[in-house]
XYZ file of C-alpha atoms in Angstrom:
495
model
C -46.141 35.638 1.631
C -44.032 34.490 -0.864
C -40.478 36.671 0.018
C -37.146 36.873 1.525
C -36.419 38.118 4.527
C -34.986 41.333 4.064
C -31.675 41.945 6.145
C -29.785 44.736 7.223
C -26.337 43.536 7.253
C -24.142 44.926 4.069
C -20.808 45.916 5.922
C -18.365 48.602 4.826
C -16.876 45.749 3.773
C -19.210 45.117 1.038
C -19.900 48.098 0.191
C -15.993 48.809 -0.757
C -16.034 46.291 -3.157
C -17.894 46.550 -6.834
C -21.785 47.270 -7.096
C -24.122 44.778 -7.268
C -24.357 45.494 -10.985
C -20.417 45.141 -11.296
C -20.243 42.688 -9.790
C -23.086 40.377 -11.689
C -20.765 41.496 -14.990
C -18.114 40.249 -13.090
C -19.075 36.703 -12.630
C -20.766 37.486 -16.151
C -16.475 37.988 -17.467
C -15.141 34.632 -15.382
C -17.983 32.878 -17.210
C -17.897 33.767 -20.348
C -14.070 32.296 -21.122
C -15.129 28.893 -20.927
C -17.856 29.918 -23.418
C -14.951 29.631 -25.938
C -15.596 30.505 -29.794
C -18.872 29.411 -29.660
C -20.540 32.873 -29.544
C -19.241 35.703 -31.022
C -17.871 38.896 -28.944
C -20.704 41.089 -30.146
C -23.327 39.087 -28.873
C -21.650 38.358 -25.857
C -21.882 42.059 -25.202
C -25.394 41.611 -26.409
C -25.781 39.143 -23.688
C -24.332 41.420 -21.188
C -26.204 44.450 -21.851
C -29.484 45.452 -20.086
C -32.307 45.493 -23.110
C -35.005 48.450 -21.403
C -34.800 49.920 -18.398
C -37.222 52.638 -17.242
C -37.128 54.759 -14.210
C -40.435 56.127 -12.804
C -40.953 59.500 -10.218
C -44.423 58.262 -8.698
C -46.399 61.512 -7.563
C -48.373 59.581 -4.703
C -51.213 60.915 -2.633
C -50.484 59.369 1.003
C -53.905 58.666 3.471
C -53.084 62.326 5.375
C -53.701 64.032 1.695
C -49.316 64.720 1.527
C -47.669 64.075 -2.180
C -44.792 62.131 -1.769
C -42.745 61.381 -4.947
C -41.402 57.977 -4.716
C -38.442 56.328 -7.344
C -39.819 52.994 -8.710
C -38.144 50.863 -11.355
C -38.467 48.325 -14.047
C -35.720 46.453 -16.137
C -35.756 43.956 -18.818
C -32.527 42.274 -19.238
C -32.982 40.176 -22.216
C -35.665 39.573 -24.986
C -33.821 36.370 -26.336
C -37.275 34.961 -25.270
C -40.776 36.270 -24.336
C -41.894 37.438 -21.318
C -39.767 38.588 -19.037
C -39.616 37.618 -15.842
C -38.939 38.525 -12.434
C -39.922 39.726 -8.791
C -41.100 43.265 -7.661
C -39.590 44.555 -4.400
C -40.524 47.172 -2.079
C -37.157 48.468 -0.081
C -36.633 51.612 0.768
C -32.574 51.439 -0.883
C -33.512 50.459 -4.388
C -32.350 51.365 -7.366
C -31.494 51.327 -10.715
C -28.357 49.545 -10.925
C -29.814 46.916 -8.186
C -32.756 46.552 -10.121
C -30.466 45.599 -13.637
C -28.598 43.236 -12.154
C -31.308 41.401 -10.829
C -32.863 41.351 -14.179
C -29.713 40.077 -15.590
C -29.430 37.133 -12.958
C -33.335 36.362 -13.584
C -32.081 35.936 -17.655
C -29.267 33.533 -16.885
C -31.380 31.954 -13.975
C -34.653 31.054 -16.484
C -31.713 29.907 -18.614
C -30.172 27.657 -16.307
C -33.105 25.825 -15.633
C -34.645 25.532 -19.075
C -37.924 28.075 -18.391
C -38.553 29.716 -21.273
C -38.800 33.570 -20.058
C -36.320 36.475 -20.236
C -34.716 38.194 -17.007
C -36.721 41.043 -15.742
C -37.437 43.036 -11.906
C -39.039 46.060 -10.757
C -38.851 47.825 -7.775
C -40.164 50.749 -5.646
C -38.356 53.016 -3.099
C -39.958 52.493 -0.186
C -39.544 51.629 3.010
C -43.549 49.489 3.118
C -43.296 49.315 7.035
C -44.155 53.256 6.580
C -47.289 52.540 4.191
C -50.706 51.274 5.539
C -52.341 48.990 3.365
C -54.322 51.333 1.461
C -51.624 52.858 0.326
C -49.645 49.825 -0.715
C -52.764 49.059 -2.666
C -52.707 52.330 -4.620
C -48.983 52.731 -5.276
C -48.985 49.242 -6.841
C -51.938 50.526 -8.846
C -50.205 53.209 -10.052
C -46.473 51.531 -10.842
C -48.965 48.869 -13.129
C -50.992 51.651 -14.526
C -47.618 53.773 -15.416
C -45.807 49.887 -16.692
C -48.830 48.878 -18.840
C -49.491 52.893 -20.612
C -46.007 51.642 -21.851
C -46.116 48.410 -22.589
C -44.007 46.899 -20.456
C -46.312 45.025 -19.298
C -48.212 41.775 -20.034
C -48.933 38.148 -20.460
C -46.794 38.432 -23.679
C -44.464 40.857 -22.467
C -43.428 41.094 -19.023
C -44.751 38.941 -16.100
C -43.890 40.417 -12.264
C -44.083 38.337 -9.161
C -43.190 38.695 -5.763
C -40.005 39.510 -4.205
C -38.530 41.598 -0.734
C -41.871 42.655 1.078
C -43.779 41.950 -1.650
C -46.526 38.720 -1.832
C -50.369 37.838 -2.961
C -51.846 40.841 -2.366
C -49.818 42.930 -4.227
C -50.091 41.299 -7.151
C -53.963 40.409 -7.062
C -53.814 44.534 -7.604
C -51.771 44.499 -10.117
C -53.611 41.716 -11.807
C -56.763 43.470 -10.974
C -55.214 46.739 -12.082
C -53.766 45.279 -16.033
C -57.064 43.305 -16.506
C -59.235 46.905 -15.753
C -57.223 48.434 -18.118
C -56.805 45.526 -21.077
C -60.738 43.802 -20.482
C -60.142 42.112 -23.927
C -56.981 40.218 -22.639
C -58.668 36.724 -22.361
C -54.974 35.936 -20.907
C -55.027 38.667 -18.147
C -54.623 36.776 -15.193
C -51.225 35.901 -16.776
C -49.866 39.126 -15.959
C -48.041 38.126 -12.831
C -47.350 34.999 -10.917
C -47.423 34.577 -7.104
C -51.069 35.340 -6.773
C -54.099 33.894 -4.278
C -55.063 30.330 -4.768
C -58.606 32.230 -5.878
C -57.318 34.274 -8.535
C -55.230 32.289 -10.566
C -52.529 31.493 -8.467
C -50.784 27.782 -8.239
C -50.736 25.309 -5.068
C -46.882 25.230 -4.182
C -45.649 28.884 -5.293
C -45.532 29.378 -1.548
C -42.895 26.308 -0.789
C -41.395 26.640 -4.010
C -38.036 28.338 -4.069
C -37.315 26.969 -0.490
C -38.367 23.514 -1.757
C -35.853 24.229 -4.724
C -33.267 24.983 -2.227
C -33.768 21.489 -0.637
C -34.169 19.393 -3.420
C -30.737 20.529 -5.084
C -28.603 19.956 -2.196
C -30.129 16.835 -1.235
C -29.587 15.991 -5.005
C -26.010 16.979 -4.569
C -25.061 14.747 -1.668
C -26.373 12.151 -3.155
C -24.109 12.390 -6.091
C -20.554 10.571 -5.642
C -18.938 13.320 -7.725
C -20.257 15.841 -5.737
C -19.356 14.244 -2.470
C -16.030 13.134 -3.904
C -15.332 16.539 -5.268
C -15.679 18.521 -2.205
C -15.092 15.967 0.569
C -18.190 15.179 2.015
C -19.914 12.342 3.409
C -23.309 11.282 1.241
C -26.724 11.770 2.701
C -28.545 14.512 4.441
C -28.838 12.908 7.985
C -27.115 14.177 10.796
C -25.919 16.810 8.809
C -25.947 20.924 10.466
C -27.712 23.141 8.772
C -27.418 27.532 9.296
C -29.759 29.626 7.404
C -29.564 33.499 7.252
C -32.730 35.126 7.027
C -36.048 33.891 7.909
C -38.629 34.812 5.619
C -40.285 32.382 3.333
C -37.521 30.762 1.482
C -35.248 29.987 4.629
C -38.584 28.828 6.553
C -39.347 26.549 3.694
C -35.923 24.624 3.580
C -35.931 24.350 7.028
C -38.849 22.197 7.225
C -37.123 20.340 4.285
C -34.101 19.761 5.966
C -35.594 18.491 9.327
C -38.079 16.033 7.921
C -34.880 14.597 5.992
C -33.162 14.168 9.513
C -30.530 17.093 8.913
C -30.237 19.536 11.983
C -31.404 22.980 11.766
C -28.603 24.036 14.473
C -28.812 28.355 13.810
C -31.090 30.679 11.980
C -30.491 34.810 11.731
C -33.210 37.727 11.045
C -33.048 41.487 11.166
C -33.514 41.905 14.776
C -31.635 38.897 15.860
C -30.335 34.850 16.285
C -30.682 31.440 17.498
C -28.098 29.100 17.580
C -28.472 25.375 19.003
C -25.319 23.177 18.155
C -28.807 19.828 19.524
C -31.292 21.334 17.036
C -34.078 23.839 17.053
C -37.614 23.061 17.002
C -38.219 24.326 13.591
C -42.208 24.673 14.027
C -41.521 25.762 17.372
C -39.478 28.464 16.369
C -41.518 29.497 13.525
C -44.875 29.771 15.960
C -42.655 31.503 18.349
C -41.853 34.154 15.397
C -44.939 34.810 14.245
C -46.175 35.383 18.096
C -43.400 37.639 19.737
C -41.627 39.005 16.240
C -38.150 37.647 17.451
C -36.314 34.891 18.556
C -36.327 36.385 22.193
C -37.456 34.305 24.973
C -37.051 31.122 22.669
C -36.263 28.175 24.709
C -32.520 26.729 24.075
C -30.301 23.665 25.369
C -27.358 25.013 27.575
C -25.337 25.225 24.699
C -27.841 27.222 22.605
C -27.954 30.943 22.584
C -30.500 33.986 21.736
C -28.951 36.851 20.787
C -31.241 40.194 19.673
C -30.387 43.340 17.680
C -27.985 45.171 20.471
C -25.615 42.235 19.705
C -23.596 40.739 17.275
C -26.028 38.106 16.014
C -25.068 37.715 12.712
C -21.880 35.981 14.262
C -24.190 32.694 13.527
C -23.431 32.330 10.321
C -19.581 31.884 10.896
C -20.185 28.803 13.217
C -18.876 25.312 11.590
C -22.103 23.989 9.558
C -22.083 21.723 7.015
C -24.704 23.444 5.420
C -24.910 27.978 5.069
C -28.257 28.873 3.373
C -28.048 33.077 2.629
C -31.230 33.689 2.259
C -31.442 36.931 2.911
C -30.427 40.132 0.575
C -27.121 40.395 -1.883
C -23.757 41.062 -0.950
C -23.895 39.690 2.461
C -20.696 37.605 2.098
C -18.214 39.507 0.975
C -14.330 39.935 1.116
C -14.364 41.227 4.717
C -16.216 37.997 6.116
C -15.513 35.212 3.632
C -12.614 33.930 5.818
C -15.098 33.615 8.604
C -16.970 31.267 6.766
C -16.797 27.547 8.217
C -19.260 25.664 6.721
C -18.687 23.474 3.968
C -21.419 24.111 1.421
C -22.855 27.211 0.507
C -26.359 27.494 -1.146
C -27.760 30.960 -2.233
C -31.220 31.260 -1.309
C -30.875 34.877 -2.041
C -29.832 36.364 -5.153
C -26.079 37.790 -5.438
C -25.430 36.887 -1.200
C -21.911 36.512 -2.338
C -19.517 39.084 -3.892
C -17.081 38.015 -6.836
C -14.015 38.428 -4.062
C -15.921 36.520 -1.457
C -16.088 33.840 -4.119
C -12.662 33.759 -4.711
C -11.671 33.693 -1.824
C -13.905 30.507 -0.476
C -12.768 29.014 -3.185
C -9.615 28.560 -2.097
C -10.762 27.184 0.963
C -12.427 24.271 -1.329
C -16.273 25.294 -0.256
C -18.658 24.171 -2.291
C -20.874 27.710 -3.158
C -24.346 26.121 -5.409
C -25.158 29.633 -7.603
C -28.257 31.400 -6.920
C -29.251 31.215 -10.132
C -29.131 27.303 -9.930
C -30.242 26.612 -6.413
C -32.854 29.385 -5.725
C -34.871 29.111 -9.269
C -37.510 27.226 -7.709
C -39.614 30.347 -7.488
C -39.486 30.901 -10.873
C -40.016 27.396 -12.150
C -43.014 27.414 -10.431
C -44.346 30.777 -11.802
C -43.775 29.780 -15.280
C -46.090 26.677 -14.367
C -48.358 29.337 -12.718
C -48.477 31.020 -16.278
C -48.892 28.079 -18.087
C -52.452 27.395 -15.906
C -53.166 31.134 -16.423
C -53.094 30.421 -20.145
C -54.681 26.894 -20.320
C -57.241 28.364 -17.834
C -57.498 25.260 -15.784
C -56.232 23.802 -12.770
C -53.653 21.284 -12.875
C -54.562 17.667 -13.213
C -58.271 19.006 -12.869
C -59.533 17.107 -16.274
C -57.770 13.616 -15.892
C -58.295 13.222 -12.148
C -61.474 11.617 -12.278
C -60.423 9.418 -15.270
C -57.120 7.983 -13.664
C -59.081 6.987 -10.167
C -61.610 4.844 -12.725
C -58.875 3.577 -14.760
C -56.757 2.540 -11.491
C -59.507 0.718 -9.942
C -60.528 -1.244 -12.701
C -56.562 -2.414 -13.024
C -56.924 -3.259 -9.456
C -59.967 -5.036 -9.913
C -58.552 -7.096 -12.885
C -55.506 -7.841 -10.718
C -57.613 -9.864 -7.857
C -56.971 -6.890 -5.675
C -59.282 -5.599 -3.178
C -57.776 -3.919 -0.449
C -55.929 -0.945 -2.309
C -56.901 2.860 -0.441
C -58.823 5.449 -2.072
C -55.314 7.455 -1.624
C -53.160 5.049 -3.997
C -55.955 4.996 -6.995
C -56.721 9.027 -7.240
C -55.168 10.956 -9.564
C -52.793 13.762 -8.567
C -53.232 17.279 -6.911
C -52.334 20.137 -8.486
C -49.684 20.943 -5.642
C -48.269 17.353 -6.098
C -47.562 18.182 -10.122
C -46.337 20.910 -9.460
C -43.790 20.204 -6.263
C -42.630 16.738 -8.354
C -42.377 18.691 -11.725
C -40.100 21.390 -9.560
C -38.201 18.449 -8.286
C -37.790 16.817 -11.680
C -36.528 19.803 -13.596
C -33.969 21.886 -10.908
C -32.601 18.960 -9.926
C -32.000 17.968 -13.959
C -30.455 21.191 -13.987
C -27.792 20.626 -11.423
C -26.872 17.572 -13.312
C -25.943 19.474 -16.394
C -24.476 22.183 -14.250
C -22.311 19.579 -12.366
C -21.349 17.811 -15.278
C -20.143 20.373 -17.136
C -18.550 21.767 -13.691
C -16.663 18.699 -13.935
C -15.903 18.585 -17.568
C -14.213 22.008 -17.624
C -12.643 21.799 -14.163
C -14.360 25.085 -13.046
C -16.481 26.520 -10.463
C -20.299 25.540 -10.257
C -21.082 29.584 -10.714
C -18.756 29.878 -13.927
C -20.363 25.904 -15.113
C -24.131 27.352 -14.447
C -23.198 31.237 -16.607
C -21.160 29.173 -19.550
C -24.312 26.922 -20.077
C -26.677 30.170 -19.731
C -25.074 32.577 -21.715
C -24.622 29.397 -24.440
C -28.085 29.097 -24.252
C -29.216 32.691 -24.216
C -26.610 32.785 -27.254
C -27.954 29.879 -29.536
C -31.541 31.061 -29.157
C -30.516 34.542 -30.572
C -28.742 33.121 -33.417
C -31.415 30.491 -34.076
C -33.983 33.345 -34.156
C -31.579 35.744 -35.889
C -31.868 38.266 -33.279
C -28.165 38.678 -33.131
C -26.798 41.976 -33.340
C -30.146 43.387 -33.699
C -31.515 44.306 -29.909
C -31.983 48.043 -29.345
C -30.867 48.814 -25.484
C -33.001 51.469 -24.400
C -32.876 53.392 -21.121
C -35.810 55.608 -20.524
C -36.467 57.911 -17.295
C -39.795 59.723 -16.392
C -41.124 62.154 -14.544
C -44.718 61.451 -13.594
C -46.819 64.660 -12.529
């Protein structure tokens, strides 16, 4: 399913340092002085602020007949535009100051990249390895029932999608759940992204943020400013790649990376490691995963080594690597590790992997850190093209297919030729347009971030937050919602 691998591996270190939300104003602060005069400071504190927030006590029945009452939470950042946007996680450690400043980074990622959504995410205090599926089924039942009585939720309003140890299934009930309770809303399906193939999902949400991951970087060292910037050899080939986590977004690049000829040389989970300085077996390693549930037992060169849970396998990610890939949860380089940190680029897979001290201090050491909400907005690019079916109600491609195949082969057979395949004339799949739209617009995106990187002599985080917060800026004053947001904060107690 469509999520990160959650990790277990926020050090006192980490925790020492400001909160996640803190710390997403603090990038927010570095940012916003290259923003200049162009926005005023009141709606830069507009711009800062969390718009709604609810928190929910969930009285939930459990298959023995018990009550539990379980915290669950929703936040919309920013109405600048309509819906909101962004993932539902189950994790047991959850809460309401996590959930804001995700919402905040989902605003200035949708931003970054030019989808038109706000920043929103949810989440629900649980630990889901403790729920059987039944259960799952009816608590996500209930956090859509509770969101929608409110409405804060919707096609129009807010649009959920996957996240930690969430994927399809979970939101095929909440679809199912909204569209019970709103049978009028022609546009139901719309109400979330990330869903089955069969019920109005899209062909490449699965590969998508992982994809997005790839296509940036490769994008980057093909650029000679890039390169020239941060002292690195063009090309992907023969370069060392180390990816934290590996859930669906790591898995994803690392496919990526090998077919371009880069080697996949260490990847980390929750229960363990694998490093290979000759290269793992990517597919391998991923049907050795799915089989055993760790790396254990995984077959290494002699310089390779599998490490589980009773040692320190999270080690891997300080080995020299051209390439780190955090794709596992926020805050897991921070100011106690940073200076452990050999590799030369850094690209968040996860959301917030690096602390504002962290960033400071790899800075100095010249690494090149793409921002999550450049690199990692794949996901979302692809749900807002998931939408966008939901609300043309047809598949991609579906209507001109037929016509572009005809059209081909008569150009072909006007042209003298004859031997042209069946694959070169038909039209495109819908998990083509989608994976070469992705490509097209993320990797536009880094141009403009780079650029203006470049332009201002600054950091690609602070270059990516300037042009978001200008954006997220200009809309409100083209719209004349300046000044005029109400940030509300509501809290519940469901009986």
């Amino acid at each position: 399913s469509p999520k990160i691998e959650k990790e277990e591996m926020i050090s006192q270190d980490a925790i020492a340092e400001p909160n996640f939300l803190d710390q997403t104003k603090q990038f927010f602060e570095s940012a916003q002085k290259e923003v200049g005069d162009s926005l005023s400071p009141g709606t830069l504190s507009q711009i800062k602020a969390c718009d709604t927030t609810i928190a929910l006590n969930l009285s939930f029945k459990k298959d023995s007949g018990d009550i539990e009452v379980i915290p669950a939470f929703r936040s919309q950042h920013s109405h600048h535009v309509a819906p909101c946007k962004g993932g539902i996680r189950f994790a047991d450690d959850v809460d309401m100051q996590e959930v804001q400043a995700l919402a905040a980074l989902m605003s200035f990622k949708t931003a970054c990249v030019n989808v038109p959504f706000g920043g929103g995410k949810g989440g629900i205090r649980v630990n889901p390895k403790h729920l059987s599926q039944s259960e799952k089924e009816r608590l996500m039942r209930m956090f859509t029932l509770e969101l929608t009585k409110r409405g804060m939720l919707g096609p129009a309003v807010d649009v959920p999608a996957p996240d930690v140890a969430t994927g399809p299934n979970e939101m095929a009930w909440m679809m199912d759940q909204y569209m019970q309770m709103k049978p009028n809303d022609v546009n139901g399906a719309g109400v979330c992204t990330g869903k089955p193939i069969l019920l109005g999902g899209i062909e490449g949400r699965t590969e998508a943020t992982g994809y997005g991951v790839f296509y940036v970087i490769r994008h980057y060292f093909g650029n000679p400013q890039f390169c020239k910037r941060y002292s690195l050899k063009p090309g992907l080939k023969g370069k060392t790649v180390i990816l934290q986590g590996f859930g669906n977004v790591s898995l994803w690049a690392a496919k990526a990376f090998k077919e371009e000829g880069s080697l996949v040389v260490g990847v980390t989970k929750s229960n363990g490691s694998v490093y290979d300085p000759q290269g793992l077996d990517v597919e391998a390693l991923e049907a050795h995963v799915k089989k055993q549930g760790s790396f254990g037992g995984f077959p290494v060169s002699k310089k390779g080594k599998v490490m589980g849970s009773s040692e320190d396998f999270n080690s891997v990610i300080f080995r020299e690597c051209d390439i780190l890939i955090p794709a596992a949860r926020e805050r897991s380089i921070h100011g106690g590790n940073a200076n452990l940190i050999k590799a030369k680029v850094i690209g968040e897979g996860a959301n917030g992997p690096t602390t504002f001290k962290a960033e400071q201090l790899l800075g100095q050491q010249k690494v090149a850190i793409i921002p999550d909400l450049l690199i990692n907005a794949g996901g979302v690019i692809v749900s807002y093209y998931e939408w966008l079916k939901n609300l043309d109600h047809r598949i991609m491609g579906s209507i001109t297919k037929g016509w572009e195949f005809k059209s081909k082969s008569k150009l072909v057979e006007a042209l003298g030729k004859k031997k042209i395949s069946k694959e070169v004339l038909r039209g495109p799949t819908e998990k083509e347009i989608v994976l070469s739209a992705l490509e097209d617009q993320i990797t536009t995106a880094a141009t403009e971030v780079l650029a203006y990187s470049i332009k201002k002599n600054i950091s690609l985080r602070d270059a990516a937050l300037a042009l978001s917060i200008l954006r997220i800026g200009n809309t409100l004053k083209a719209a004349g919602k300046a000044g005029l947001n109400a940030k509300l904060q509501i809290t519940t107690q469901l009986v």
